[in-house]
Amino acid sequence: MEEKKFDLNSIIGFVLIFGILIWIMYQNQPSDKEIAAEKAKKELVAKQEAQAKADKAKTASLPAAAVTPGDTLQLAQLQKTLGGFAYSATLPSAKEAFTTIENEKIKLKIANKGGYIVEATLKEFEKFKKGSGQLVELIKNNNSNLNLQLLTTDNRTLNSKDLFFEPTLEKIGADQVLSMRLKAGANEFLEYKYILKPNDYLVGFDIRSQGLNRVLNSAKPVDLHWDLKTYRNEKSISYENRFAQIDYKYNESKYSNVSAHGQGKEETPEKVSYVAFKQHFFATILATEKPFETSKLQSDDLVKDEKIDTVFTKQFKADLPLAFSNGEIDYKMSLYFGPADYKTLKAYDKNFEKIIPLGWGIFGWINKFIFIPLFGFLSSTIGLSLGIAIIIFTILIKLAMSPITYKSFLSQAKMKVLRPDIAELGEKFKKDPMKKQQETMKLYNKAGVNPMAGCIPALIQLPFMYASFQFFPAAFELRQKSFLWADDLSSFDSVVKLPFTIPMYGDHISLFPILAAIAIFFYMKMTSGDQQMAAPQQEGMPDMAKMMKIMIYVSPLMMLIFFNSYGAGLSLYNFISNLITIGIMFVIKNYIVDSNKIHAQIQENKQREPKKPSKFQQRLQDVMEQQEAAKAQNKKK
């Protein structure tokens, strides 16, 4: 019986697949150097914070009702301390009070002190799981801060977060407009203006000053410091944290991010148009019509131990300078509080959708122009349940790729027919590998067989495989959508909770990865029996049959390990994809490809004049002939 061996192209394909998978899992991990730098940086930050506290103790705070309208002496003292903003202390708003604005989608709570949003709630989405009753709150309990560092003309530094603003809420048409003014006089103020439209996640946010030339030093820009400590919103904090990062647009049309795996990493892009504090499925974005000339962005991972660190995922920070224009500040900006959903973000026509990690180059194109429209059509237009939509989506993709699968299998069948001839050449030129290669190439040409025909179709399918690894984790539609035993297709489908943690695997057992691993096992068993090596085993080469036997068991094991904590939607896709591939291969083998006809066709081709070799084949043959000539010349010497 002929020994069953695996095609070399298939080995290359599987190695590439798992190489990509490992790269996806472990890309951008911090190095020892980065960890050491992070430690030093934290020590420096601690020293700076201690100094800031000491400085703050020297600066007079602004107590509620600290000044009464007739107290001239006390007002003069505060005027000197607060660089002109003591007028705010005489206002009724100089107290801990809040103003709430809301529409159908979001609810915002703005404090008098600091004038910034202290609560941002998304009305349509729940934390952790559907039915939990806990709405997603992007901002609450002082996890976020927006502060302007104001330099006065007498060289004092004030922080807007410590000063009181006066709120004025009005309705203009259907819009709610909230003006928060930090006053230095009746017509001298710093204003934050919030504009909330109906049924919208985007909030207009303007910052401007009026008449502050005598109060503020306009020689240097005003430093805007914005930070956010992101709350956990999903079932798996480690999986959610993997996709939390800072994204930004700069230099008009360039996009980048501060790595999701960063430990205190900083970026300093110029001319920044927006900064997005992106969580897995939600985002908080600050956009500006007039770009920030410089910036400083920083991301810190707060999940050191996912059993202990269960509340927050990342600490995001952005330092953005506001330049003066004719002695005043005037920036028209906007704030987005909402889902990190591709279609929702794209609708704003501000390039917000670039924060969705769909992959670079061809992988992103496949997702944008094939996966997203097709899946959106199945799930939204037709209205299928998300699990059924994934299954039909997978079937359509695999059927579209079936001609490539057929080409690959046909090439393998032709190579199988040529194996006896190749083996004969191997035996005949056993002592002359160069000559053997030349004669083998001639045989391929004479028989009309392209040895690369089996590898190229496999490589064509790789971009679609990688695109799926990007698409499913980013698909907001899957969040909290159930299918069969999975209560959330965007997270793992745990069926058993383990009383212990297995390294690299986790503390639970997910069922869809197990099914996908079984499908891979049977697919590889099937291909290992049907696909044959293009040439007999050569001396000095590893035993490919043994390697294949190892791969049959290693591949499913890798699937179990890596996908146990991945979203169930991706595991379901891989399970159905492998089932369909097995079915297509079975049909091709038993009902389409006829080995006898292929053998007869190759024998007929051998009798004809050999085809003119392709340019690549001709170059390869020329190189081998040159090497053979050089080898013969060396022997003569």
mmCIF file with all atom_site columns, N, CA and C in Angstrom, residues 284-333:
data_model
loop_
_atom_site.group_PDB
_atom_site.id
_atom_site.type_symbol
_atom_site.label_atom_id
_atom_site.label_alt_id
_atom_site.label_comp_id
_atom_site.label_asym_id
_atom_site.label_entity_id
_atom_site.label_seq_id
_atom_site.pdbx_PDB_ins_code
_atom_site.Cartn_x
_atom_site.Cartn_y
_atom_site.Cartn_z
_atom_site.occupancy
_atom_site.B_iso_or_equiv
_atom_site.pdbx_formal_charge
_atom_site.auth_seq_id
_atom_site.auth_comp_id
_atom_site.auth_asym_id
_atom_site.auth_atom_id
_atom_site.pdbx_PDB_model_num
ATOM 1   N N  . THR A 1 284 ? -15.372 57.099 23.436 1.00 0.00 ? 284 THR A N  1
ATOM 2   C CA . THR A 1 284 ? -15.535 58.494 23.812 1.00 0.00 ? 284 THR A CA 1
ATOM 3   C C  . THR A 1 284 ? -14.554 59.277 22.951 1.00 0.00 ? 284 THR A C  1
ATOM 4   N N  . ILE A 1 285 ? -15.067 60.159 22.102 1.00 0.00 ? 285 ILE A N  1
ATOM 5   C CA . ILE A 1 285 ? -14.225 60.828 21.102 1.00 0.00 ? 285 ILE A CA 1
ATOM 6   C C  . ILE A 1 285 ? -14.313 62.336 21.264 1.00 0.00 ? 285 ILE A C  1
ATOM 7   N N  . LEU A 1 286 ? -13.156 62.998 21.242 1.00 0.00 ? 286 LEU A N  1
ATOM 8   C CA . LEU A 1 286 ? -13.089 64.459 21.219 1.00 0.00 ? 286 LEU A CA 1
ATOM 9   C C  . LEU A 1 286 ? -12.563 64.873 19.847 1.00 0.00 ? 286 LEU A C  1
ATOM 10  N N  . ALA A 1 287 ? -13.386 65.581 19.089 1.00 0.00 ? 287 ALA A N  1
ATOM 11  C CA . ALA A 1 287 ? -13.012 66.016 17.737 1.00 0.00 ? 287 ALA A CA 1
ATOM 12  C C  . ALA A 1 287 ? -13.011 67.536 17.672 1.00 0.00 ? 287 ALA A C  1
ATOM 13  N N  . THR A 1 288 ? -12.160 68.086 16.825 1.00 0.00 ? 288 THR A N  1
ATOM 14  C CA . THR A 1 288 ? -12.061 69.537 16.693 1.00 0.00 ? 288 THR A CA 1
ATOM 15  C C  . THR A 1 288 ? -11.989 69.943 15.226 1.00 0.00 ? 288 THR A C  1
ATOM 16  N N  . GLU A 1 289 ? -12.640 71.073 14.898 1.00 0.00 ? 289 GLU A N  1
ATOM 17  C CA . GLU A 1 289 ? -12.574 71.581 13.525 1.00 0.00 ? 289 GLU A CA 1
ATOM 18  C C  . GLU A 1 289 ? -11.203 72.189 13.238 1.00 0.00 ? 289 GLU A C  1
ATOM 19  N N  . LYS A 1 290 ? -10.640 72.867 14.249 1.00 0.00 ? 290 LYS A N  1
ATOM 20  C CA . LYS A 1 290 ? -9.296  73.431 14.120 1.00 0.00 ? 290 LYS A CA 1
ATOM 21  C C  . LYS A 1 290 ? -8.326  72.482 14.822 1.00 0.00 ? 290 LYS A C  1
ATOM 22  N N  . PRO A 1 291 ? -7.446  71.798 14.091 1.00 0.00 ? 291 PRO A N  1
ATOM 23  C CA . PRO A 1 291 ? -6.587  70.775 14.694 1.00 0.00 ? 291 PRO A CA 1
ATOM 24  C C  . PRO A 1 291 ? -5.718  71.313 15.826 1.00 0.00 ? 291 PRO A C  1
ATOM 25  N N  . PHE A 1 292 ? -5.435  70.455 16.793 1.00 0.00 ? 292 PHE A N  1
ATOM 26  C CA . PHE A 1 292 ? -4.482  70.782 17.848 1.00 0.00 ? 292 PHE A CA 1
ATOM 27  C C  . PHE A 1 292 ? -3.081  70.696 17.246 1.00 0.00 ? 292 PHE A C  1
ATOM 28  N N  . GLU A 1 293 ? -2.289  71.743 17.427 1.00 0.00 ? 293 GLU A N  1
ATOM 29  C CA . GLU A 1 293 ? -0.971  71.795 16.793 1.00 0.00 ? 293 GLU A CA 1
ATOM 30  C C  . GLU A 1 293 ? -0.063  70.670 17.281 1.00 0.00 ? 293 GLU A C  1
ATOM 31  N N  . THR A 1 294 ? -0.095  70.418 18.562 1.00 0.00 ? 294 THR A N  1
ATOM 32  C CA . THR A 1 294 ? 0.695   69.314 19.128 1.00 0.00 ? 294 THR A CA 1
ATOM 33  C C  . THR A 1 294 ? -0.208  68.522 20.064 1.00 0.00 ? 294 THR A C  1
ATOM 34  N N  . SER A 1 295 ? 0.302   67.419 20.593 1.00 0.00 ? 295 SER A N  1
ATOM 35  C CA . SER A 1 295 ? -0.481  66.610 21.520 1.00 0.00 ? 295 SER A CA 1
ATOM 36  C C  . SER A 1 295 ? 0.443   65.649 22.256 1.00 0.00 ? 295 SER A C  1
ATOM 37  N N  . LYS A 1 296 ? -0.076  65.123 23.320 1.00 0.00 ? 296 LYS A N  1
ATOM 38  C CA . LYS A 1 296 ? 0.637   64.090 24.068 1.00 0.00 ? 296 LYS A CA 1
ATOM 39  C C  . LYS A 1 296 ? -0.404  63.076 24.536 1.00 0.00 ? 296 LYS A C  1
ATOM 40  N N  . LEU A 1 297 ? -0.275  61.837 24.065 1.00 0.00 ? 297 LEU A N  1
ATOM 41  C CA . LEU A 1 297 ? -1.263  60.796 24.355 1.00 0.00 ? 297 LEU A CA 1
ATOM 42  C C  . LEU A 1 297 ? -0.605  59.666 25.135 1.00 0.00 ? 297 LEU A C  1
ATOM 43  N N  . GLN A 1 298 ? -1.343  59.140 26.097 1.00 0.00 ? 298 GLN A N  1
ATOM 44  C CA . GLN A 1 298 ? -0.789  58.085 26.939 1.00 0.00 ? 298 GLN A CA 1
ATOM 45  C C  . GLN A 1 298 ? -1.873  57.085 27.312 1.00 0.00 ? 298 GLN A C  1
ATOM 46  N N  . SER A 1 299 ? -1.497  55.800 27.306 1.00 0.00 ? 299 SER A N  1
ATOM 47  C CA . SER A 1 299 ? -2.413  54.722 27.677 1.00 0.00 ? 299 SER A CA 1
ATOM 48  C C  . SER A 1 299 ? -1.726  53.802 28.679 1.00 0.00 ? 299 SER A C  1
ATOM 49  N N  . ASP A 1 300 ? -2.430  53.498 29.769 1.00 0.00 ? 300 ASP A N  1
ATOM 50  C CA . ASP A 1 300 ? -1.894  52.593 30.787 1.00 0.00 ? 300 ASP A CA 1
ATOM 51  C C  . ASP A 1 300 ? -2.868  51.441 31.022 1.00 0.00 ? 300 ASP A C  1
ATOM 52  N N  . ASP A 1 301 ? -2.332  50.246 31.028 1.00 0.00 ? 301 ASP A N  1
ATOM 53  C CA . ASP A 1 301 ? -3.133  49.045 31.266 1.00 0.00 ? 301 ASP A CA 1
ATOM 54  C C  . ASP A 1 301 ? -3.380  48.901 32.765 1.00 0.00 ? 301 ASP A C  1
ATOM 55  N N  . LEU A 1 302 ? -4.633  48.815 33.163 1.00 0.00 ? 302 LEU A N  1
ATOM 56  C CA . LEU A 1 302 ? -4.986  48.698 34.576 1.00 0.00 ? 302 LEU A CA 1
ATOM 57  C C  . LEU A 1 302 ? -5.306  47.279 35.001 1.00 0.00 ? 302 LEU A C  1
ATOM 58  N N  . VAL A 1 303 ? -5.297  46.344 34.053 1.00 0.00 ? 303 VAL A N  1
ATOM 59  C CA . VAL A 1 303 ? -5.623  44.948 34.365 1.00 0.00 ? 303 VAL A CA 1
ATOM 60  C C  . VAL A 1 303 ? -4.321  44.157 34.495 1.00 0.00 ? 303 VAL A C  1
ATOM 61  N N  . LYS A 1 304 ? -3.839  44.057 35.717 1.00 0.00 ? 304 LYS A N  1
ATOM 62  C CA . LYS A 1 304 ? -2.650  43.249 35.984 1.00 0.00 ? 304 LYS A CA 1
ATOM 63  C C  . LYS A 1 304 ? -3.039  41.807 36.304 1.00 0.00 ? 304 LYS A C  1
ATOM 64  N N  . ASP A 1 305 ? -4.114  41.674 37.061 1.00 0.00 ? 305 ASP A N  1
ATOM 65  C CA . ASP A 1 305 ? -4.647  40.362 37.429 1.00 0.00 ? 305 ASP A CA 1
ATOM 66  C C  . ASP A 1 305 ? -6.150  40.434 37.239 1.00 0.00 ? 305 ASP A C  1
ATOM 67  N N  . GLU A 1 306 ? -6.679  39.714 36.248 1.00 0.00 ? 306 GLU A N  1
ATOM 68  C CA . GLU A 1 306 ? -8.103  39.853 35.918 1.00 0.00 ? 306 GLU A CA 1
ATOM 69  C C  . GLU A 1 306 ? -9.038  39.341 37.007 1.00 0.00 ? 306 GLU A C  1
ATOM 70  N N  . LYS A 1 307 ? -8.524  38.620 38.004 1.00 0.00 ? 307 LYS A N  1
ATOM 71  C CA . LYS A 1 307 ? -9.371  38.188 39.117 1.00 0.00 ? 307 LYS A CA 1
ATOM 72  C C  . LYS A 1 307 ? -9.488  39.276 40.176 1.00 0.00 ? 307 LYS A C  1
ATOM 73  N N  . ILE A 1 308 ? -8.505  40.176 40.194 1.00 0.00 ? 308 ILE A N  1
ATOM 74  C CA . ILE A 1 308 ? -8.507  41.255 41.181 1.00 0.00 ? 308 ILE A CA 1
ATOM 75  C C  . ILE A 1 308 ? -8.931  42.571 40.537 1.00 0.00 ? 308 ILE A C  1
ATOM 76  N N  . ASP A 1 309 ? -8.343  42.867 39.380 1.00 0.00 ? 309 ASP A N  1
ATOM 77  C CA . ASP A 1 309 ? -8.639  44.124 38.685 1.00 0.00 ? 309 ASP A CA 1
ATOM 78  C C  . ASP A 1 309 ? -9.865  43.936 37.798 1.00 0.00 ? 309 ASP A C  1
ATOM 79  N N  . THR A 1 310 ? -11.050 44.088 38.401 1.00 0.00 ? 310 THR A N  1
ATOM 80  C CA . THR A 1 310 ? -12.288 43.749 37.699 1.00 0.00 ? 310 THR A CA 1
ATOM 81  C C  . THR A 1 310 ? -13.164 44.951 37.380 1.00 0.00 ? 310 THR A C  1
ATOM 82  N N  . VAL A 1 311 ? -12.741 46.160 37.733 1.00 0.00 ? 311 VAL A N  1
ATOM 83  C CA . VAL A 1 311 ? -13.590 47.338 37.558 1.00 0.00 ? 311 VAL A CA 1
ATOM 84  C C  . VAL A 1 311 ? -13.187 48.168 36.348 1.00 0.00 ? 311 VAL A C  1
ATOM 85  N N  . PHE A 1 312 ? -11.884 48.444 36.199 1.00 0.00 ? 312 PHE A N  1
ATOM 86  C CA . PHE A 1 312 ? -11.387 49.298 35.124 1.00 0.00 ? 312 PHE A CA 1
ATOM 87  C C  . PHE A 1 312 ? -10.492 48.511 34.163 1.00 0.00 ? 312 PHE A C  1
ATOM 88  N N  . THR A 1 313 ? -10.388 49.028 32.937 1.00 0.00 ? 313 THR A N  1
ATOM 89  C CA . THR A 1 313 ? -9.539  48.368 31.939 1.00 0.00 ? 313 THR A CA 1
ATOM 90  C C  . THR A 1 313 ? -8.303  49.199 31.597 1.00 0.00 ? 313 THR A C  1
ATOM 91  N N  . LYS A 1 314 ? -8.487  50.468 31.195 1.00 0.00 ? 314 LYS A N  1
ATOM 92  C CA . LYS A 1 314 ? -7.369  51.306 30.789 1.00 0.00 ? 314 LYS A CA 1
ATOM 93  C C  . LYS A 1 314 ? -7.477  52.700 31.421 1.00 0.00 ? 314 LYS A C  1
ATOM 94  N N  . GLN A 1 315 ? -6.320  53.343 31.539 1.00 0.00 ? 315 GLN A N  1
ATOM 95  C CA . GLN A 1 315 ? -6.268  54.758 31.905 1.00 0.00 ? 315 GLN A CA 1
ATOM 96  C C  . GLN A 1 315 ? -5.769  55.518 30.681 1.00 0.00 ? 315 GLN A C  1
ATOM 97  N N  . PHE A 1 316 ? -6.615  56.367 30.112 1.00 0.00 ? 316 PHE A N  1
ATOM 98  C CA . PHE A 1 316 ? -6.263  57.140 28.926 1.00 0.00 ? 316 PHE A CA 1
ATOM 99  C C  . PHE A 1 316 ? -6.028  58.600 29.321 1.00 0.00 ? 316 PHE A C  1
ATOM 100 N N  . LYS A 1 317 ? -5.000  59.193 28.705 1.00 0.00 ? 317 LYS A N  1
ATOM 101 C CA . LYS A 1 317 ? -4.705  60.603 28.962 1.00 0.00 ? 317 LYS A CA 1
ATOM 102 C C  . LYS A 1 317 ? -4.356  61.303 27.657 1.00 0.00 ? 317 LYS A C  1
ATOM 103 N N  . ALA A 1 318 ? -4.815  62.552 27.540 1.00 0.00 ? 318 ALA A N  1
ATOM 104 C CA . ALA A 1 318 ? -4.488  63.363 26.363 1.00 0.00 ? 318 ALA A CA 1
ATOM 105 C C  . ALA A 1 318 ? -4.229  64.796 26.808 1.00 0.00 ? 318 ALA A C  1
ATOM 106 N N  . ASP A 1 319 ? -3.095  65.335 26.399 1.00 0.00 ? 319 ASP A N  1
ATOM 107 C CA . ASP A 1 319 ? -2.765  66.742 26.633 1.00 0.00 ? 319 ASP A CA 1
ATOM 108 C C  . ASP A 1 319 ? -2.782  67.460 25.288 1.00 0.00 ? 319 ASP A C  1
ATOM 109 N N  . LEU A 1 320 ? -3.685  68.443 25.163 1.00 0.00 ? 320 LEU A N  1
ATOM 110 C CA . LEU A 1 320 ? -3.937  69.090 23.877 1.00 0.00 ? 320 LEU A CA 1
ATOM 111 C C  . LEU A 1 320 ? -3.920  70.604 24.063 1.00 0.00 ? 320 LEU A C  1
ATOM 112 N N  . PRO A 1 321 ? -3.017  71.325 23.395 1.00 0.00 ? 321 PRO A N  1
ATOM 113 C CA . PRO A 1 321 ? -2.930  72.774 23.589 1.00 0.00 ? 321 PRO A CA 1
ATOM 114 C C  . PRO A 1 321 ? -3.972  73.540 22.766 1.00 0.00 ? 321 PRO A C  1
ATOM 115 N N  . LEU A 1 322 ? -4.590  74.543 23.381 1.00 0.00 ? 322 LEU A N  1
ATOM 116 C CA . LEU A 1 322 ? -5.542  75.426 22.694 1.00 0.00 ? 322 LEU A CA 1
ATOM 117 C C  . LEU A 1 322 ? -4.837  76.745 22.413 1.00 0.00 ? 322 LEU A C  1
ATOM 118 N N  . ALA A 1 323 ? -4.649  77.046 21.140 1.00 0.00 ? 323 ALA A N  1
ATOM 119 C CA . ALA A 1 323 ? -3.924  78.258 20.756 1.00 0.00 ? 323 ALA A CA 1
ATOM 120 C C  . ALA A 1 323 ? -4.840  79.481 20.817 1.00 0.00 ? 323 ALA A C  1
ATOM 121 N N  . PHE A 1 324 ? -4.263  80.635 21.160 1.00 0.00 ? 324 PHE A N  1
ATOM 122 C CA . PHE A 1 324 ? -5.011  81.893 21.165 1.00 0.00 ? 324 PHE A CA 1
ATOM 123 C C  . PHE A 1 324 ? -5.101  82.456 19.747 1.00 0.00 ? 324 PHE A C  1
ATOM 124 N N  . SER A 1 325 ? -6.217  83.120 19.483 1.00 0.00 ? 325 SER A N  1
ATOM 125 C CA . SER A 1 325 ? -6.394  83.816 18.216 1.00 0.00 ? 325 SER A CA 1
ATOM 126 C C  . SER A 1 325 ? -6.884  85.225 18.544 1.00 0.00 ? 325 SER A C  1
ATOM 127 N N  . ASN A 1 326 ? -6.047  86.217 18.255 1.00 0.00 ? 326 ASN A N  1
ATOM 128 C CA . ASN A 1 326 ? -6.356  87.618 18.595 1.00 0.00 ? 326 ASN A CA 1
ATOM 129 C C  . ASN A 1 326 ? -6.617  87.779 20.089 1.00 0.00 ? 326 ASN A C  1
ATOM 130 N N  . GLY A 1 327 ? -5.815  87.046 20.879 1.00 0.00 ? 327 GLY A N  1
ATOM 131 C CA . GLY A 1 327 ? -5.908  87.163 22.324 1.00 0.00 ? 327 GLY A CA 1
ATOM 132 C C  . GLY A 1 327 ? -7.035  86.380 22.955 1.00 0.00 ? 327 GLY A C  1
ATOM 133 N N  . GLU A 1 328 ? -7.806  85.627 22.166 1.00 0.00 ? 328 GLU A N  1
ATOM 134 C CA . GLU A 1 328 ? -8.923  84.850 22.700 1.00 0.00 ? 328 GLU A CA 1
ATOM 135 C C  . GLU A 1 328 ? -8.815  83.382 22.267 1.00 0.00 ? 328 GLU A C  1
ATOM 136 N N  . ILE A 1 329 ? -9.547  82.532 22.983 1.00 0.00 ? 329 ILE A N  1
ATOM 137 C CA . ILE A 1 329 ? -9.643  81.108 22.645 1.00 0.00 ? 329 ILE A CA 1
ATOM 138 C C  . ILE A 1 329 ? -10.952 80.889 21.913 1.00 0.00 ? 329 ILE A C  1
ATOM 139 N N  . ASP A 1 330 ? -10.913 80.149 20.812 1.00 0.00 ? 330 ASP A N  1
ATOM 140 C CA . ASP A 1 330 ? -12.144 79.877 20.055 1.00 0.00 ? 330 ASP A CA 1
ATOM 141 C C  . ASP A 1 330 ? -11.995 78.541 19.330 1.00 0.00 ? 330 ASP A C  1
ATOM 142 N N  . TYR A 1 331 ? -12.526 77.482 19.929 1.00 0.00 ? 331 TYR A N  1
ATOM 143 C CA . TYR A 1 331 ? -12.460 76.134 19.346 1.00 0.00 ? 331 TYR A CA 1
ATOM 144 C C  . TYR A 1 331 ? -13.863 75.551 19.253 1.00 0.00 ? 331 TYR A C  1
ATOM 145 N N  . LYS A 1 332 ? -14.239 75.136 18.042 1.00 0.00 ? 332 LYS A N  1
ATOM 146 C CA . LYS A 1 332 ? -15.499 74.433 17.840 1.00 0.00 ? 332 LYS A CA 1
ATOM 147 C C  . LYS A 1 332 ? -15.181 72.935 17.794 1.00 0.00 ? 332 LYS A C  1
ATOM 148 N N  . MET A 1 333 ? -15.701 72.218 18.778 1.00 0.00 ? 333 MET A N  1
ATOM 149 C CA . MET A 1 333 ? -15.381 70.798 18.908 1.00 0.00 ? 333 MET A CA 1
ATOM 150 C C  . MET A 1 333 ? -16.665 69.990 19.082 1.00 0.00 ? 333 MET A C  1
#
